[in-house]
Short mmCIF file of C-alpha atoms in Angstrom, two decimals:
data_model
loop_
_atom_site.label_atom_id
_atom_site.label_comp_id
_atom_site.label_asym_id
_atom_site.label_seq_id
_atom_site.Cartn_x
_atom_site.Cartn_y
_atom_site.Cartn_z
CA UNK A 16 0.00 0.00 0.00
CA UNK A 17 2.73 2.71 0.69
CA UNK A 18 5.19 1.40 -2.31
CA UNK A 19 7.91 -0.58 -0.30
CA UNK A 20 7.15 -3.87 -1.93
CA UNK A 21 5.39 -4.93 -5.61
CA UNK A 22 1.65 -5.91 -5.84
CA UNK A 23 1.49 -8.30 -8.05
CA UNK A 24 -2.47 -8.65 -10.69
CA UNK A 25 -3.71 -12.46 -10.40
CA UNK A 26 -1.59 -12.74 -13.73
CA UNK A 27 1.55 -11.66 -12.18
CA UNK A 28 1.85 -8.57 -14.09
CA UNK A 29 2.81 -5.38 -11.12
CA UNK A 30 0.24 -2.99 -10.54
CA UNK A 31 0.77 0.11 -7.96
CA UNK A 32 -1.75 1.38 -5.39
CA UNK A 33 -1.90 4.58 -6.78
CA UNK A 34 -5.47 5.08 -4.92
CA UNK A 35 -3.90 5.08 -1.48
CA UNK A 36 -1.94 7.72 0.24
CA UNK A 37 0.51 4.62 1.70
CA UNK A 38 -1.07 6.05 5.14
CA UNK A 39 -3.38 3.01 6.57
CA UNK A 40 -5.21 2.24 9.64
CA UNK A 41 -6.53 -1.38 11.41
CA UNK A 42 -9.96 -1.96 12.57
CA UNK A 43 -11.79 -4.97 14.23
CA UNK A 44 -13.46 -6.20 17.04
CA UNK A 45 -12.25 -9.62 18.88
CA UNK A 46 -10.15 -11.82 16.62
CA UNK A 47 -9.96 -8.50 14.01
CA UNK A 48 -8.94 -6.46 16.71
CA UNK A 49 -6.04 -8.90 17.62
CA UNK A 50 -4.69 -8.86 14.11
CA UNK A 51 -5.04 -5.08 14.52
CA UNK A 52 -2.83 -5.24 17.94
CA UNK A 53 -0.61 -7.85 16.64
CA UNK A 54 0.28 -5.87 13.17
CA UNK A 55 1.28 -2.74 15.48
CA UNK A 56 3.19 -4.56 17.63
CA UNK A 57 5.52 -5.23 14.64
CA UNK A 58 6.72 -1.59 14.51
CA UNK A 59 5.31 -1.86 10.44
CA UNK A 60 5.83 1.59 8.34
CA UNK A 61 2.59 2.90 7.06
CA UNK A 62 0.13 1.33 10.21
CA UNK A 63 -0.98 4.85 11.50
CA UNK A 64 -3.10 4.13 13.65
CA UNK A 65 -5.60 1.04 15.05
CA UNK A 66 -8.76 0.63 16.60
CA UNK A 67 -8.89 -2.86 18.50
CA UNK A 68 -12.03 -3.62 20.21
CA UNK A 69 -12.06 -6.44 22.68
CA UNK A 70 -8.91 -7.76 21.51
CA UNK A 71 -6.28 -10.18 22.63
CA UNK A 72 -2.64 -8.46 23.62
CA UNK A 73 -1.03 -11.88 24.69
CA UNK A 74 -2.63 -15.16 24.17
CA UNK A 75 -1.97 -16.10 26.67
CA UNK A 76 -3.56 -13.97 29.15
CA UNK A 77 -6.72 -15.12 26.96
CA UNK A 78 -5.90 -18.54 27.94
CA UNK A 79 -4.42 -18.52 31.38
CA UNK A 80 -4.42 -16.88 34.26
CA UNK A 81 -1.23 -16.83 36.15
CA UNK A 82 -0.57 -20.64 35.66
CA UNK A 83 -4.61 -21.34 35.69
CA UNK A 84 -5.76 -22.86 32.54
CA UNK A 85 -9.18 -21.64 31.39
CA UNK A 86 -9.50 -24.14 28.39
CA UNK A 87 -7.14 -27.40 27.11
CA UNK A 88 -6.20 -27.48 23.61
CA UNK A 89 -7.85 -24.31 23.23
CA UNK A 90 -5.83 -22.89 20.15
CA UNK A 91 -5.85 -25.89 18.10
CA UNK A 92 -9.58 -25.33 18.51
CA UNK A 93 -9.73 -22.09 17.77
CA UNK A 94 -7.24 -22.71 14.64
CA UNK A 95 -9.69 -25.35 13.01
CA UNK A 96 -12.40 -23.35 14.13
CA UNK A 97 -11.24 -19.93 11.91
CA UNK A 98 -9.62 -22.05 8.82
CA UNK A 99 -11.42 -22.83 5.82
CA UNK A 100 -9.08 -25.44 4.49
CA UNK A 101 -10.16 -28.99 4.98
CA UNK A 102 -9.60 -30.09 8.79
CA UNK A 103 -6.85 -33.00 7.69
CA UNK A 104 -4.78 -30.31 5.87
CA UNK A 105 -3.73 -28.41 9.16
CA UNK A 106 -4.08 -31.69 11.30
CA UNK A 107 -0.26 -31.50 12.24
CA UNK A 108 -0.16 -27.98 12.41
CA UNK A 109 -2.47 -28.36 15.30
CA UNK A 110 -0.71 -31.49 16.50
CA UNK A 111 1.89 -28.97 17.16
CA UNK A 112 -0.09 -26.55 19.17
CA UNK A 113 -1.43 -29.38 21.70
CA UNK A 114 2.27 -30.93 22.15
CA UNK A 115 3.50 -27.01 22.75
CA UNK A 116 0.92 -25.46 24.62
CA UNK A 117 1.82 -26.23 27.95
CA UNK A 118 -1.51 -27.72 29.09
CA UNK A 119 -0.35 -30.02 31.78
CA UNK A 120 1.31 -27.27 33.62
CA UNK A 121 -0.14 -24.00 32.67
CA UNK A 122 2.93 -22.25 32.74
CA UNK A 123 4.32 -19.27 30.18
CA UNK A 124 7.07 -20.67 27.18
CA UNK A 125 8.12 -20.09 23.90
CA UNK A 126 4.96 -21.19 22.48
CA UNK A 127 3.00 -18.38 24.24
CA UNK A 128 5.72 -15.72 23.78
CA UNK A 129 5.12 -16.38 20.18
CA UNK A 130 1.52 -15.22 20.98
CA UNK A 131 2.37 -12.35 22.91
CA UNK A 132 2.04 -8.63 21.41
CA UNK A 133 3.21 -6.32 25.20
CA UNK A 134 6.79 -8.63 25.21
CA UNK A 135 7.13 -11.40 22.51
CA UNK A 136 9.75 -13.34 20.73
CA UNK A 137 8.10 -12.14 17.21
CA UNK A 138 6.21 -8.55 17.98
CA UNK A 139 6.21 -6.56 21.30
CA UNK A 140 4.59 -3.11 22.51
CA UNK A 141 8.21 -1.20 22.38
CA UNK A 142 7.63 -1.48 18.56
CA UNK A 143 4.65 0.63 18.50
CA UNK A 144 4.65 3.29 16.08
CA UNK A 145 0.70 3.72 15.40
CA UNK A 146 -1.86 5.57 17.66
CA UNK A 147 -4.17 3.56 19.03
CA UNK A 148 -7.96 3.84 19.90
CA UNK A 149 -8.88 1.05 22.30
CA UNK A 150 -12.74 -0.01 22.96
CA UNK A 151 -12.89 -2.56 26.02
CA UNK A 152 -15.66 -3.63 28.15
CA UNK A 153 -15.01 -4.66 32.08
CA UNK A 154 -17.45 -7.57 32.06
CA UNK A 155 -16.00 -9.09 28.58
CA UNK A 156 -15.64 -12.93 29.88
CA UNK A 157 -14.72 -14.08 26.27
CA UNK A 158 -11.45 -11.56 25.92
CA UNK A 159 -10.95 -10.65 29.37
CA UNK A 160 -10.23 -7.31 30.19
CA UNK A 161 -6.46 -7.59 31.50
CA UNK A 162 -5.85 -7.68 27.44
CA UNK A 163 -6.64 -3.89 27.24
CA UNK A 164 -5.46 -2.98 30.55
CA UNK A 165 -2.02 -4.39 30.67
CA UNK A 166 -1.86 -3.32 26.92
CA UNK A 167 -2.89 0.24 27.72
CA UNK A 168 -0.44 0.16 30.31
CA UNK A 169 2.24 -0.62 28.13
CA UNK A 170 1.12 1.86 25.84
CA UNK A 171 1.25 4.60 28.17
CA UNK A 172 4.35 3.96 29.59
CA UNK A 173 6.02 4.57 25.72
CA UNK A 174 3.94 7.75 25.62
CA UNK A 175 2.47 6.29 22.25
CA UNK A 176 -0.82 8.53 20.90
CA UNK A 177 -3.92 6.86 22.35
CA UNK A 178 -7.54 7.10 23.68
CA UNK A 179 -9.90 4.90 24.98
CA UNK A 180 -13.56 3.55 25.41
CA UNK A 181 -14.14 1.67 28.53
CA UNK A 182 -17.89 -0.25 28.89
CA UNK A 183 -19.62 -2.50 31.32
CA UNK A 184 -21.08 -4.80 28.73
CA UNK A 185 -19.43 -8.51 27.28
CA UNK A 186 -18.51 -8.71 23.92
CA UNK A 187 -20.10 -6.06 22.73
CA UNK A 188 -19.01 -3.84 19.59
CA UNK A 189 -19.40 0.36 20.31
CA UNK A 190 -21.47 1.03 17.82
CA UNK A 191 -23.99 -1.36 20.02
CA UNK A 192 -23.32 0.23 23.14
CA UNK A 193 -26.61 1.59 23.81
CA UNK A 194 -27.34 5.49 23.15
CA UNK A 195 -23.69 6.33 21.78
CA UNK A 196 -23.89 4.89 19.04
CA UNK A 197 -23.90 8.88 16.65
CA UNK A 198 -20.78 9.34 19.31
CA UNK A 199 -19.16 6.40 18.24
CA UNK A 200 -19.58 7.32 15.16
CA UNK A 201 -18.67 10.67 14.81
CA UNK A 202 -15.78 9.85 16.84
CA UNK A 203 -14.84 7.11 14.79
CA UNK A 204 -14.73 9.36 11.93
CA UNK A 205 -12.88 12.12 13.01
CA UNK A 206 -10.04 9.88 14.80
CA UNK A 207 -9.63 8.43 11.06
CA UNK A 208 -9.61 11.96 9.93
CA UNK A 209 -6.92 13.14 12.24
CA UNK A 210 -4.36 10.34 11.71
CA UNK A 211 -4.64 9.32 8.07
CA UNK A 212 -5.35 13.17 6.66
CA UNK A 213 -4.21 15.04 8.96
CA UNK A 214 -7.39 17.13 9.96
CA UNK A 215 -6.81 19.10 12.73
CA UNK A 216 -10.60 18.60 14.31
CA UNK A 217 -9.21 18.81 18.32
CA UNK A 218 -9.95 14.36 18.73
CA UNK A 219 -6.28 14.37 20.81
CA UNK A 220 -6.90 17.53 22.93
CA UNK A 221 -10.45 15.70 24.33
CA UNK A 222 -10.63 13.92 27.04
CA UNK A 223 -8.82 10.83 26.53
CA UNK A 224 -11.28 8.25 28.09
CA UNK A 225 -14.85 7.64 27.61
CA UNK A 226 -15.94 5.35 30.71
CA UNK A 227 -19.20 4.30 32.19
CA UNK A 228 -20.31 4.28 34.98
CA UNK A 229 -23.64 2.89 35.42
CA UNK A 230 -26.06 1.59 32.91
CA UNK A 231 -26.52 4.31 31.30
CA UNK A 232 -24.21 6.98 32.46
CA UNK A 233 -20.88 7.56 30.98
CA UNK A 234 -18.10 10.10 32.33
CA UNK A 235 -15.27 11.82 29.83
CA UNK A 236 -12.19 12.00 31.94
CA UNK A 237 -8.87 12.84 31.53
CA UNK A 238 -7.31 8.90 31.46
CA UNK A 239 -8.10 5.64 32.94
CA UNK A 240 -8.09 4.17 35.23
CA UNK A 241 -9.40 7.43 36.84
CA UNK A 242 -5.98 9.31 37.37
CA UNK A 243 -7.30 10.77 40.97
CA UNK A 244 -7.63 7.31 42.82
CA UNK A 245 -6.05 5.81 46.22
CA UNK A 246 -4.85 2.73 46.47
CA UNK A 247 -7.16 1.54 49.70
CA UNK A 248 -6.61 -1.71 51.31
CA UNK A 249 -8.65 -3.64 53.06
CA UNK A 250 -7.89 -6.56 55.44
CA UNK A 251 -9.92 -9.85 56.16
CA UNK A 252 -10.56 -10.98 59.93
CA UNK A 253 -11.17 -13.70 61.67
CA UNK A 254 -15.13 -12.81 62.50
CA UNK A 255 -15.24 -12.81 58.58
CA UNK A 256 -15.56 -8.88 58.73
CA UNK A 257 -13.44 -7.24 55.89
CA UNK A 258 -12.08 -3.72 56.92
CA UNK A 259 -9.42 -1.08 57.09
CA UNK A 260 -7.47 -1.99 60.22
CA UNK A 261 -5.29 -5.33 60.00
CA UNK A 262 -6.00 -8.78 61.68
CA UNK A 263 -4.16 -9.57 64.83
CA UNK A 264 -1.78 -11.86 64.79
CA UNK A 265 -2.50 -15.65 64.73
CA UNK A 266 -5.71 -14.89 63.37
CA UNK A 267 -6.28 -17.46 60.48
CA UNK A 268 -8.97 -19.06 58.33
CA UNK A 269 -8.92 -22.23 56.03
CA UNK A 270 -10.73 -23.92 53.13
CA UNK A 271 -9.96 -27.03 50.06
CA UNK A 272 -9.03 -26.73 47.25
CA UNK A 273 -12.57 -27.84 45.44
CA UNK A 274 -13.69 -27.77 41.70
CA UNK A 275 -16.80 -25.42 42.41
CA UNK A 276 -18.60 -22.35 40.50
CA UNK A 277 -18.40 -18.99 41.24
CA UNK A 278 -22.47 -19.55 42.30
CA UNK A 279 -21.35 -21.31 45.47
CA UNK A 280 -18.62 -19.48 45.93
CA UNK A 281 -20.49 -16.46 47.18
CA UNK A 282 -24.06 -18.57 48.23
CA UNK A 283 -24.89 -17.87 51.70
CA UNK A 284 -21.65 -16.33 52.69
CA UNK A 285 -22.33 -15.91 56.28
CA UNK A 286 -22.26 -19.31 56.90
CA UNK A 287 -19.11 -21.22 56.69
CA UNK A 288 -18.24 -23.46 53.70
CA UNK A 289 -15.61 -25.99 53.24
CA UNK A 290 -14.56 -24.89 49.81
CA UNK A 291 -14.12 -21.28 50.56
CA UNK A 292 -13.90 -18.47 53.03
CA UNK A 293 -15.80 -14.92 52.92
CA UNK A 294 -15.54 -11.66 54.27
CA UNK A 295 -17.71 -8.69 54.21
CA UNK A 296 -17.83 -5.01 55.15
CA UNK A 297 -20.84 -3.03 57.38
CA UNK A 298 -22.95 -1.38 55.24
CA UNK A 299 -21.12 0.90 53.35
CA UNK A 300 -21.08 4.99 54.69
CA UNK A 301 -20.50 6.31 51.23
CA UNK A 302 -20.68 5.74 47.65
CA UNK A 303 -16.89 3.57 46.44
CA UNK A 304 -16.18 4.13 42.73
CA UNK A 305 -13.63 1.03 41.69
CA UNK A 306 -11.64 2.45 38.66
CA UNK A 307 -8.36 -0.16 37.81
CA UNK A 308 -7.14 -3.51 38.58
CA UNK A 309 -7.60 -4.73 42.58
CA UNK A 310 -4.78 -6.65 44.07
CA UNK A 311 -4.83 -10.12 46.35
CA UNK A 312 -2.10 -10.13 48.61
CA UNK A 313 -2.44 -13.34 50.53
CA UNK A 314 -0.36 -15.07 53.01
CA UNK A 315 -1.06 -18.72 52.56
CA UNK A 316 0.46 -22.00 53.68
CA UNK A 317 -0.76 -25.36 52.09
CA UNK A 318 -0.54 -28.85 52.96
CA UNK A 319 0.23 -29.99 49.19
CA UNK A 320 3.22 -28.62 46.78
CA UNK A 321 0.42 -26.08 44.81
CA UNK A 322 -3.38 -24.81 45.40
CA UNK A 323 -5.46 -22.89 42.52
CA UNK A 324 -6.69 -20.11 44.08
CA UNK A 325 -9.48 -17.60 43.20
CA UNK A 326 -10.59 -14.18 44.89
CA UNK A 327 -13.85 -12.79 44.04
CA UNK A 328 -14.51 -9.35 44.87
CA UNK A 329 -18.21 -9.29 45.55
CA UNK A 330 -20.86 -6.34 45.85
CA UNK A 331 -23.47 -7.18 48.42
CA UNK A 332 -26.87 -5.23 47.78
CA UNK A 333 -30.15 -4.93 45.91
CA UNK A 334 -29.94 -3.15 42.67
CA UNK A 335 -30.43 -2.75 39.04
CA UNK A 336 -27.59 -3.39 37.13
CA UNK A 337 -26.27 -3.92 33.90
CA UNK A 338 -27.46 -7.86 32.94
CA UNK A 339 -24.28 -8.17 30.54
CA UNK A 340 -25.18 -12.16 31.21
CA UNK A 341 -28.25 -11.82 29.27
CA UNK A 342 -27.62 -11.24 25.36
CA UNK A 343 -24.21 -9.89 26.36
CA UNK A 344 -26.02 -6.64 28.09
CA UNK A 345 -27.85 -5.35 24.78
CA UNK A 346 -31.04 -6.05 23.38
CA UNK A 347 -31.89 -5.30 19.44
CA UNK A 348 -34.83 -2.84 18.91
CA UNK A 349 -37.29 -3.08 15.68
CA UNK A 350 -36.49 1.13 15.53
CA UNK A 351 -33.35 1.58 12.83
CA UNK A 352 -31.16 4.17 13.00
CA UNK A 353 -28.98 5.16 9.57
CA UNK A 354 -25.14 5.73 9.03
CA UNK A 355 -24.32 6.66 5.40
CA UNK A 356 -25.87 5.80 1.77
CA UNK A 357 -27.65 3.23 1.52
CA UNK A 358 -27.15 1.27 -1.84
CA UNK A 359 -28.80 -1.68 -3.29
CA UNK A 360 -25.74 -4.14 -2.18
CA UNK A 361 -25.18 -1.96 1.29
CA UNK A 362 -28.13 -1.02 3.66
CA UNK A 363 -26.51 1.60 5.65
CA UNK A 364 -29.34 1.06 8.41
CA UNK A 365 -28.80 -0.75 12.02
CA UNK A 366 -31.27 -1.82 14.48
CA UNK A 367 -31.10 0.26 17.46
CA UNK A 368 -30.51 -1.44 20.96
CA UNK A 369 -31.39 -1.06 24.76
CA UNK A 370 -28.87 -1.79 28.00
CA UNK A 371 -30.19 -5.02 29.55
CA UNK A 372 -30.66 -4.13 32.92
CA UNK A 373 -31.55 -6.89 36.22
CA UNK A 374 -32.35 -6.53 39.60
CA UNK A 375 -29.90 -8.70 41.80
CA UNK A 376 -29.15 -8.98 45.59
CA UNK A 377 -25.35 -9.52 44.43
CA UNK A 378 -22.89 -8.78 41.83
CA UNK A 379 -19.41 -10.48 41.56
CA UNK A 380 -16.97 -7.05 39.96
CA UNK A 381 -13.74 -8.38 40.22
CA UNK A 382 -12.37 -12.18 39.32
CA UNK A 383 -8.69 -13.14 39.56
CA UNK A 384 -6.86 -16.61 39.82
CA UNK A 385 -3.53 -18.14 40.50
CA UNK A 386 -1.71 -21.30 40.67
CA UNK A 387 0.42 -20.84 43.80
CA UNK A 388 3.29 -22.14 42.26
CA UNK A 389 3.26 -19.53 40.04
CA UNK A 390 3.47 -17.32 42.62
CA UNK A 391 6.99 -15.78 41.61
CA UNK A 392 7.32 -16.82 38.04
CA UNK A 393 4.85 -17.61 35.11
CA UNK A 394 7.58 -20.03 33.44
CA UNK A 395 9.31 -21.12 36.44
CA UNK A 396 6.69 -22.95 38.88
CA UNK A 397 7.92 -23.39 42.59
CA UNK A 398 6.04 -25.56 45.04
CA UNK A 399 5.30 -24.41 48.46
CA UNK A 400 6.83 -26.65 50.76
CA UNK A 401 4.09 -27.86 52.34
CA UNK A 402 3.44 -26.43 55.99
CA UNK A 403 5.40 -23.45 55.22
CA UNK A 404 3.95 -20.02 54.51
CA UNK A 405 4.39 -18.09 51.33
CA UNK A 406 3.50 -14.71 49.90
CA UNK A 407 0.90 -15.18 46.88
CA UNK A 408 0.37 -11.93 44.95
CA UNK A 409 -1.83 -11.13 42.05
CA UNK A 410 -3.54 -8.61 40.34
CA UNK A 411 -7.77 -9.58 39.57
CA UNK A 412 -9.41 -8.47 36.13
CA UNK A 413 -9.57 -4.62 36.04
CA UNK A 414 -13.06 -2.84 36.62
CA UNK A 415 -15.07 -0.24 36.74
CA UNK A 416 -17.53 0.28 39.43
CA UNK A 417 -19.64 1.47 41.71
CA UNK A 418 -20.30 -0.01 45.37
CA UNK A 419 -23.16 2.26 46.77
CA UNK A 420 -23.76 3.70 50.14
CA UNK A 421 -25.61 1.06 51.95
CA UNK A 422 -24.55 -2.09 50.76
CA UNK A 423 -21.39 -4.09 51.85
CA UNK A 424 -17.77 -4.87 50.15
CA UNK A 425 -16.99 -8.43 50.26
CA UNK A 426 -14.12 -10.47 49.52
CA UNK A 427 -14.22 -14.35 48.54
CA UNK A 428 -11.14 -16.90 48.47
CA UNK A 429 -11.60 -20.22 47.39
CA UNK A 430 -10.01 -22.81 45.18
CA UNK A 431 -10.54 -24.13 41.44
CA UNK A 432 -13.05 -22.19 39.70
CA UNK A 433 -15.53 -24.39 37.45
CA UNK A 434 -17.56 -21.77 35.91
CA UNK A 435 -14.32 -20.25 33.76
CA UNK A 436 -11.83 -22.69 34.33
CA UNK A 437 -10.96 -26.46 33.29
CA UNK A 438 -8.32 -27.34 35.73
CA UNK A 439 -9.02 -30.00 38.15
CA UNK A 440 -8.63 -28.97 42.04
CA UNK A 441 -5.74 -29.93 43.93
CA UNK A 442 -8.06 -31.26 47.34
CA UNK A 443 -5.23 -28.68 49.27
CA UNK A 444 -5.84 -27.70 52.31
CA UNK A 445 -5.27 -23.77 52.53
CA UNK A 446 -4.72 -21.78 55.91
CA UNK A 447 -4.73 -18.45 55.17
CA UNK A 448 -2.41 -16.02 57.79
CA UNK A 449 -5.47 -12.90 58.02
CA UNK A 450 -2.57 -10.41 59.48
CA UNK A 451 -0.46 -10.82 56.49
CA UNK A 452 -3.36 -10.57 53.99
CA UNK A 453 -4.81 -8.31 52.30
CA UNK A 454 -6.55 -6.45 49.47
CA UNK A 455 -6.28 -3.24 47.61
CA UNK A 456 -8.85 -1.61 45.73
CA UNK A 457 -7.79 1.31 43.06
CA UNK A 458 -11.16 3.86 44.58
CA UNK A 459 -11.85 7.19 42.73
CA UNK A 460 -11.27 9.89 45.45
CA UNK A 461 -13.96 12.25 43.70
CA UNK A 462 -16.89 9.80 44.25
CA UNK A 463 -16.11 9.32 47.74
CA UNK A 464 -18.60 12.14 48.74
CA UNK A 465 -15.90 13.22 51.70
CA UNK A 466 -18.88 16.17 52.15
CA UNK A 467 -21.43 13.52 53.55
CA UNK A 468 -18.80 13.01 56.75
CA UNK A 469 -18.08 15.35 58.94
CA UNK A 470 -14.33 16.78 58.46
CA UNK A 471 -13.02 15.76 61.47
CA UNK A 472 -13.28 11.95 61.17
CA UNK A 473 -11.47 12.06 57.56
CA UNK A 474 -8.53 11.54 56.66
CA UNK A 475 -6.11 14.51 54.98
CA UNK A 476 -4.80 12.56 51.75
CA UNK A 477 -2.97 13.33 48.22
CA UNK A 478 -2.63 16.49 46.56
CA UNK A 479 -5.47 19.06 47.09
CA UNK A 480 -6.17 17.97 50.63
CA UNK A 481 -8.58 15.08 49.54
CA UNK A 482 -10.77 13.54 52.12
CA UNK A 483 -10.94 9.82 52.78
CA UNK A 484 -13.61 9.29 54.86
CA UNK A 485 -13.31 6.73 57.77
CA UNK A 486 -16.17 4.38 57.77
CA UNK A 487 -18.33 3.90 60.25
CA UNK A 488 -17.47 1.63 63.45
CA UNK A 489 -19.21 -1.48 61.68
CA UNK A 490 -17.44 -1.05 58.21
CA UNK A 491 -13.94 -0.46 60.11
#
C-alpha cells in the first residue's frame, strides 16, 4: 500500500496502489482487533493508527491466568475453528499446538511468547509506532479485560498517541453500546480523519477516556483508570468482617481446594463453607467508585506442593444493574437508525438497541486466579513446601464500578473455579495467615462524597487535601 514492496495482478503482471496515500489504519473487534494489535506490535511503516475492540494483547492472558488454565487445547480449537481449508490439511499444524501449549502445567514458554504482542519473541509493545484507539468492556468474559489494561499500560508507559472507550457490557461492539452509538460514530470518523489526513478537528486535545459508569451513564475523563484514585486496602478478619485496620496476629482461616462455580462461591456467605472463606464489610457509609485492577495479597500456607486459588470481589446489595449475562447486556430494537448511503448491495441502516438491565441482591466485579506455584514466576513454577507459609500476589481483572452507600464490600477466596476454568482442584488444604493478607482496591477519590462526613473523622490525603472518609465503626 505505501510502495515498499510490488503488488502483483492475479496474472503476475505489477500494478501500484496509486489510490492510497501509503497512510493506513486497522480496525476490528475480537479476533480482528487482535490482528489489529498484533500488526502494530511489529513496529510496520505505514500502520498509522488502530482501533482494536475487545482484543487479545497476549494469548496467553486469553488462555491462562497466572498458571490457571481456562480451556485445554484451546488454540488448536480455535485454529480449526477460523480455517477454511479442509480439517486434515492443518491436522499436524495443530498437533503442534497441543504438544507445545503447555496444558499439563499451565505455565508461560516459547509457544505463548510467540503469541504475545506487550513482550514477545516475534512482535512486542516497544515497537509501536501507530496511535491507538482502544474499545474494552469490564465484564468481557470471552477476551478478558487484563488484554486492554495491561496493553494500555504498556502503551502509556512509551507515551504512544492513544484514547480509549471503557464499557460494562461482554462482547459487545461500540457502535452497540446503547445510546452512543452517533458518538461512536462521529468519533470514529474524526479519529480516522486526524491520523490518516491530517485534519486538525481537536480528537487528541479531548478527554482521553470515555468510561461508564452505570447503565446508562458515561463520564469523559482525563485517562483511565481514573488518574485521581487511592490505592485503599482492606484486610480480612477472623469474625469474617473485611475492613481497614489489620488482623491480629495468629488470626487465620482455612478452606480445600474444590472444583466449584463462582455460584457457590459467594451462596450464603455468612455461613461457613468448606470450599471457601468470605468476608464482608458493614454497610457501606459512602458511595466507592472502583476504577483499575484490585490486588490479592495473601499469606497462605498449604498442605500440598500447589493450590489454585481464586478471589472474588463481591458487591453485596439490591440493585439494578447492567445484565451483561443476558444477550451480552444489549437487546436489538425493531427502531433503525442510519449511518451513510444506503445502496442496493449496502443497507446503511442498524437496528437500534437497549442496556439489559436486572435486579440482583449480588454482583461479583472483580475475578482473579492463580496457581500458587506460580506465585513468583509464570515459566518457572515453585512448590510451596508444604506447611510453610508463602506470599501469593496477584492482580484480579480490572473494573469499573460502583459499590453504593448502603450495601457491603466483600471479599471471597476459594479454590478451582468451574464456571471459567478447566483445571481440576488440587483437594489442598489452605490456611490463610489474616494479618499478612490483604486487598487493595484502586477507589476514585472524587466519588467518595468526603462532604457527607463530617471533616473531622477524615482523613487529609494526596494532593489538594482530599478527604478519605473513615467508615463507620461497623465497616472499620
Amino acid at each position: 500500500l505505501n510502495g515498499r514492496a510490488t503488488a502483483r495482478r492475479e496474472d503476475g503482471t505489477p500494478v501500484a496502489a496509486d489510490w492510497t496515500t501509503g497512510k493506513s489504519a486497522m480496525i476490528g473487534k475480537s479476533y480482528d482487533g487482535t490482528l489489529a494489535n498484533a500488526v502494530a506490535a511489529t513496529g510496520v511503516q505505514g500502520l498509522e493508527t488502530i482501533v482494536p475492540i475487545s482484543a487479545i494483547s497476549s494469548w496467553y492472558r486469553y488462555q491462562r491466568s497466572n498458571g490457571v488454565v481456562y480451556n485445554y487445547d484451546y488454540m488448536s480449537w480455535l485454529a480449526s475453528y477460523v480455517d477454511t481449508d479442509p480439517l486434515a490439511k492443518c491436522a499436524a499444524a495443530r498437533a503442534r499446538m497441543d504438544a507445545g501449549d503447555g496444558d499439563a502445567t499451565g505455565d508461560y514458554n516459547p509457544f505463548w511468547a510467540e503469541r504475545d504482542y506487550l513482550a514477545g519473541s516475534l512482535a512486542d509493545v516497544s515497537k509501536v509506532r501507530a496511535s491507538v484507539f482502544a474499545v474494552h468492556t469490564v465484564n468481557d468474559l470471552n477476551v478478558r479485560p487484563d488484554n486492554f489494561s495491561t496493553w494500555w499500560r504498556a502503551l502509556a508507559a512509551r507515551n504512544v498517541p492513544r484514547k480509549i472507550w471503557v464499557g460494562q457490557y461482554q462482547h459487545v461492539d461500540p457502535f452497540d453500546f446503547a445510546g452512543r452509538r452517533d458518538i461512536w460514530v462521529d468519533t470514529l470518523h474524526q479519529w480516522f480523519d486526524h491520523w490518516l489526513l491530517g485534519v486538525e478537528n481537536g480528537v487528541m486535545r479531548r478527554p482521553r477516556a470515555d468510561v461508564q459508569v452505570g447503565p446508562e451513564r458515561w463520564v469523559t475523563q482525563r485517562d483511565w483508570p481514573e488518574p485521581l484514585s487511592l490505592k485503599v486496602p482492606f484486610h480480612p478478619a477472623a469474625d469474617g468482617s473485611l475492613g481497614l485496620v489489620p488482623a491480629r496476629r495468629g488470626q487465620t482461616a482455612s478452606f480445600t481446594d474444590l472444583r466449584q462455580s463462582e455460584e457457590s462461591m459467594v451462596a450464603d456467605v455468612g455461613t461457613g463453607a468448606p470450599g471457601r472463606v468470605a468476608f464482608t464489610t458493614g454497610r457501606l457509609p459512602v458511595d466507592l467508585r472502583l476504577s483499575g485492577t484490585p490486588v490479592v495479597d495473601l499469606r497462605v500456607a498449604l498442605d500440598r506442593p500447589t493450590s489454585n486459588l481464586t478471589a472474588l470481589l463481591v458487591d453485596f446489595g439490591e440493585d439494578t444493574r447492567v445484565d451483561w449475562r443476558r444477550t451480552q447486556g444489549v437487546s436489538t430494537l425493531p427502531e433503525e437508525s442510519c449511518h451513510g448511503e444506503s445502496t442496493a448491495a449496502d443497507d446503511a441502516c442498524y437496528r437500534k438497541v437497549a442496556v439489559n438491565l436486572a435486579t440482583r441482591p449480588l454482583e461479583i466485579v472483580a475475578r482473579g486466579w492463580i496457581d500458587v506455584q506460580n506465585r513468583d514466576s509464570l515459566s518457572a513454577p515453585a512448590p510451596l513446601p508444604p506447611g510453610a507459609y508463602g506470599r501469593v500476589r496477584w492482580e484480579t481483572l480490572p473494573q469499573e464500578y460502583t459499590f453504593k452507600k448502603g450495601h457491603r464490600l466483600g471479599l471471597v477466596v476459594a479454590g478451582t473455579d468451574a464456571t471459567y476454568s478447566q483445571e481440576r482442584p488440587t483437594g489442598a488444604g489452605v490456611t490463610v495467615d489474616l494479618a499478612g493478607s490483604k486487598v487493595v482496591l484502586p477507589l476514585a477519590i472524587g466519588a467518595l462524597h468526603s462532604g457527607d462526613v463530617p471533616k473531622e473523622r477524615g482523613l487529609w490525603r494526596g494532593p489538594g487535601r482530599v478527604t478519605l472518609p473513615v467508615p463507620e465503626p461497623s465497616f472499620s
